């Protein structure tokens, strides 16, 4: 693995190595080397709290030097292309780039660069480090993936988290189901669509997705009714009470409280939403360490 672009590019062995390594860092069983002669740039063309801040902490724990890059004060504002921006950072000495961009598969146009790229999310395409931190969280809880029943609820069509997790969870042997309003179904993904109320008492994991308002057509946004959505597709108090004792609740966040999940359930005992965020920092340390070791 020279880059981390999509979960579809990772083998099961690579996935297991990365999540195992992240857990070892978290538990103090593995201490990554310090990369104090190497430089990283974080290019966030879309907003972020979790991904950006956890990459920043991970990079500083690994001793990397940060290139001060903000899209709002860079020559992106003068119309510089993504390719020219990234090529420039390569030429000034960056050793790795972390990129979030609204364009699906933006990385295709960067294929000729000689610098590793870690995808921090591309449009409605993929969010591989989110998927890996989700897998790390699931592995901590269940110890394996084979045969787990996982319900992913919400805005499937517009969610890079749904797409990344669909691919990786299926590859690892989990049973993935979706629940979604008709207009947010993605028929390209081969998982059954179910009624949340028919399966909520049987699932091991219920994974809620953020409603991706920024990717909706105006007509879709107009149709969206918060109460209606919460009632039909959200984790209500009643549904939470029907979960099996061992089942867990996940959400990549940011959470629209009272929409995807009742506000009082975000930190309920079976919720792992904040553990996912904590794991994200260790997972991103493991990914950067792995890629920089490969680069040599
Ligand atoms: N889950 C996630 O990607 O959150 P941010 O958008 O805050 O990075």
Coordinates of C-alpha atoms in Angstrom, one line a residue, residues 39-281:
X39 CA 7.0 16.8 6.1
X40 CA 3.2 16.5 5.7
X41 CA 0.6 18.8 4.2
X42 CA -3.1 18.5 5.0
X43 CA -5.3 19.8 2.2
X44 CA -8.9 20.1 3.3
X45 CA -11.1 21.4 0.5
X46 CA -14.2 20.4 2.5
X47 CA -14.8 21.2 6.2
X48 CA -13.8 18.8 8.9
X49 CA -13.5 18.6 12.6
X50 CA -12.6 14.9 13.4
X51 CA -10.6 13.9 10.4
X52 CA -8.5 17.0 10.2
X53 CA -7.8 17.3 14.0
X54 CA -7.1 13.6 14.4
X55 CA -4.6 13.6 11.5
X56 CA -3.0 16.7 13.0
X57 CA -2.5 15.0 16.4
X58 CA -1.4 11.8 14.8
X59 CA 1.2 13.6 12.6
X60 CA 2.6 15.5 15.6
X61 CA 2.8 12.3 17.7
X62 CA 4.8 10.8 14.9
X63 CA 7.1 13.8 14.9
X64 CA 6.3 14.9 11.4
X65 CA 6.8 18.6 10.4
X66 CA 3.5 20.2 9.3
X67 CA 3.4 22.4 6.2
X68 CA 1.1 25.3 6.9
X69 CA -1.5 24.9 4.2
X70 CA -5.0 26.3 4.3
X71 CA -7.1 26.4 1.1
X72 CA -8.6 29.7 2.1
X73 CA -5.1 31.5 2.1
X74 CA -3.4 29.4 -0.7
X75 CA -3.3 30.0 -4.4
X76 CA -6.3 27.8 -4.7
X77 CA -8.1 31.1 -4.3
X78 CA -6.3 32.3 -7.5
X79 CA -7.6 29.4 -9.4
X80 CA -4.6 27.0 -9.1
X81 CA -5.7 23.4 -9.9
X82 CA -5.6 20.5 -7.5
X83 CA -2.8 18.9 -9.5
X84 CA -0.6 22.0 -9.6
X85 CA -1.2 22.6 -5.8
X86 CA -0.1 19.0 -5.0
X87 CA 2.8 19.0 -7.5
X88 CA 4.0 22.2 -5.9
X89 CA 3.9 20.7 -2.4
X90 CA 5.8 17.6 -3.7
X91 CA 8.5 19.9 -5.2
X92 CA 8.9 21.9 -2.0
X93 CA 9.6 18.7 -0.1
X94 CA 6.4 17.3 1.3
X95 CA 6.7 13.5 2.0
X96 CA 3.0 12.8 2.3
X97 CA -0.3 14.5 1.5
X98 CA -3.6 14.1 3.3
X99 CA -6.5 15.4 1.0
X100 CA -10.2 15.9 1.4
X101 CA -12.0 17.1 -1.7
X102 CA -15.6 17.3 -2.8
X103 CA -14.8 15.7 -6.2
X104 CA -15.3 12.0 -6.4
X105 CA -12.0 10.1 -7.1
X106 CA -10.1 13.5 -7.3
X107 CA -7.0 11.3 -6.8
X108 CA -7.2 9.9 -10.4
X109 CA -5.8 13.2 -11.7
X110 CA -2.9 13.0 -9.2
X111 CA -1.7 9.5 -10.3
X112 CA 1.5 10.8 -11.9
X113 CA 2.7 12.4 -8.6
X114 CA 5.6 10.8 -6.7
X115 CA 4.2 11.4 -3.3
X116 CA 1.9 9.2 -1.1
X117 CA -1.7 10.4 -0.8
X118 CA -4.0 9.6 2.0
X119 CA -7.6 10.2 1.1
X120 CA -9.5 12.1 3.9
X121 CA -12.7 11.8 1.9
X122 CA -13.7 12.3 -1.7
X123 CA -17.2 13.6 -2.4
X124 CA -19.7 10.8 -2.1
X125 CA -16.9 8.3 -3.0
X126 CA -14.8 6.9 -0.3
X127 CA -13.6 7.7 3.3
X128 CA -11.0 5.0 3.9
X129 CA -9.6 6.2 7.3
X130 CA -13.2 6.5 8.6
X131 CA -13.9 2.9 7.5
X132 CA -10.7 1.6 9.1
X133 CA -11.4 3.4 12.4
X134 CA -14.9 1.9 12.3
X135 CA -13.5 -1.6 11.7
X136 CA -11.0 -1.0 14.5
X137 CA -13.9 -0.1 16.8
X138 CA -15.9 -3.2 15.7
X139 CA -12.9 -5.4 16.1
X140 CA -12.3 -4.1 19.7
X141 CA -15.9 -5.0 20.5
X142 CA -16.4 -8.3 18.7
X143 CA -12.9 -9.6 17.9
X144 CA -13.9 -10.5 14.3
X145 CA -16.3 -9.6 11.5
X146 CA -17.4 -12.9 10.2
X147 CA -21.2 -13.3 10.4
X148 CA -21.9 -10.0 12.2
X149 CA -25.3 -8.5 11.3
X150 CA -24.7 -4.8 10.5
X151 CA -27.5 -2.3 9.6
X152 CA -26.4 0.9 7.9
X153 CA -29.2 3.5 8.1
X154 CA -29.8 6.7 6.2
X155 CA -28.4 8.6 3.3
X156 CA -26.7 5.7 1.5
X157 CA -26.5 7.3 -1.9
X158 CA -24.6 10.3 -0.8
X159 CA -22.4 8.8 2.0
X160 CA -18.8 7.9 1.4
X161 CA -18.8 6.2 4.8
X162 CA -21.6 3.8 3.7
X163 CA -19.7 3.0 0.4
X164 CA -16.4 2.4 2.2
X165 CA -17.9 0.3 4.9
X166 CA -20.1 -1.7 2.6
X167 CA -17.0 -2.8 0.6
X168 CA -14.8 -3.6 3.6
X169 CA -17.4 -5.2 5.8
X170 CA -18.6 -7.5 3.0
X171 CA -15.0 -8.4 2.2
X172 CA -14.5 -9.3 5.8
X173 CA -17.5 -11.6 6.0
X174 CA -20.1 -9.4 7.7
X175 CA -23.8 -9.3 6.7
X176 CA -24.5 -5.8 5.6
X177 CA -28.1 -4.4 5.4
X178 CA -29.3 -1.0 4.5
X179 CA -32.3 1.0 5.6
X180 CA -33.0 4.2 3.7
X181 CA -35.7 6.5 2.1
X182 CA -36.3 5.5 -1.5
X183 CA -34.6 8.6 -2.9
X184 CA -31.4 7.9 -1.0
X185 CA -31.0 4.2 -2.0
X186 CA -27.9 3.3 -4.0
X187 CA -28.8 0.3 -6.2
X188 CA -25.1 -0.1 -7.2
X189 CA -24.4 -1.6 -3.8
X190 CA -25.5 -5.1 -3.5
X191 CA -27.0 -5.2 0.0
X192 CA -30.6 -5.8 0.9
X193 CA -32.8 -2.8 1.9
X194 CA -34.8 -3.7 5.1
X195 CA -37.3 -2.1 7.4
X196 CA -35.4 -0.9 10.5
X197 CA -38.2 -2.2 12.7
X198 CA -38.0 -5.7 11.3
X199 CA -34.3 -6.2 12.2
X200 CA -33.5 -3.8 15.0
X201 CA -33.7 -6.6 17.6
X202 CA -31.4 -8.9 15.7
X203 CA -28.5 -6.7 14.6
X204 CA -25.1 -6.6 16.2
X205 CA -24.4 -3.1 15.0
X206 CA -26.6 -0.3 13.9
X207 CA -24.6 2.3 12.0
X208 CA -26.3 5.6 11.5
X209 CA -25.2 8.0 8.7
X210 CA -25.3 11.8 8.7
X211 CA -27.9 13.3 6.4
X212 CA -25.6 14.8 3.7
X213 CA -27.6 18.0 3.1
X214 CA -24.6 19.6 1.2
X215 CA -24.8 16.9 -1.5
X216 CA -28.6 17.1 -2.0
X217 CA -30.4 18.7 -4.9
X218 CA -32.6 21.6 -3.7
X219 CA -35.7 19.5 -4.4
X220 CA -34.5 16.6 -2.1
X221 CA -33.8 19.1 0.7
X222 CA -37.3 20.5 0.4
X223 CA -38.7 17.0 0.8
X224 CA -36.7 16.3 3.9
X225 CA -38.7 16.5 7.2
X226 CA -36.7 16.1 10.4
X227 CA -39.5 14.5 12.4
X228 CA -40.5 12.2 9.6
X229 CA -37.0 11.0 9.0
X230 CA -36.3 10.4 12.7
X231 CA -39.5 8.4 13.1
X232 CA -38.9 6.2 10.1
X233 CA -35.1 5.8 9.9
X234 CA -33.6 7.2 13.0
X235 CA -32.5 5.5 16.3
X236 CA -35.4 6.5 18.6
X237 CA -35.6 5.6 22.3
X238 CA -38.0 2.8 21.5
X239 CA -35.7 1.2 18.9
X240 CA -32.7 1.6 21.2
X241 CA -34.6 -0.4 23.9
X242 CA -35.1 -3.2 21.4
X243 CA -31.4 -3.7 20.7
X244 CA -29.7 -6.9 21.9
X245 CA -27.6 -6.3 25.0
X246 CA -24.3 -6.8 23.1
X247 CA -25.3 -4.6 20.1
X248 CA -23.5 -1.3 19.6
X249 CA -24.5 2.0 18.0
X250 CA -22.1 3.8 15.6
X251 CA -22.2 7.1 13.7
X252 CA -19.2 8.7 11.9
X253 CA -20.3 12.1 13.1
X254 CA -20.9 15.0 13.0
X255 CA -24.3 14.0 14.4
X256 CA -27.5 15.7 13.7
X257 CA -29.0 15.1 17.1
X258 CA -32.7 14.4 17.0
X259 CA -32.5 13.4 13.3
X260 CA -30.3 10.3 12.9
X261 CA -30.3 9.5 16.6
X262 CA -32.2 10.7 19.6
X263 CA -30.0 13.4 21.3
X264 CA -30.0 11.4 24.6
X265 CA -28.6 8.3 22.9
X266 CA -25.4 9.8 21.5
X267 CA -23.6 8.9 24.8
X268 CA -25.8 6.0 25.8
X269 CA -24.0 2.9 27.2
X270 CA -24.3 1.0 23.9
X271 CA -23.1 3.9 21.8
X272 CA -19.5 3.8 20.6
X273 CA -19.6 7.2 18.8
X274 CA -17.0 8.9 20.9
X275 CA -14.8 5.8 21.0
X276 CA -14.8 5.9 17.2
X277 CA -13.4 9.4 17.3
X278 CA -10.7 8.4 19.8
X279 CA -9.7 5.4 17.7
X280 CA -9.5 7.6 14.6
X281 CA -6.3 9.3 15.9

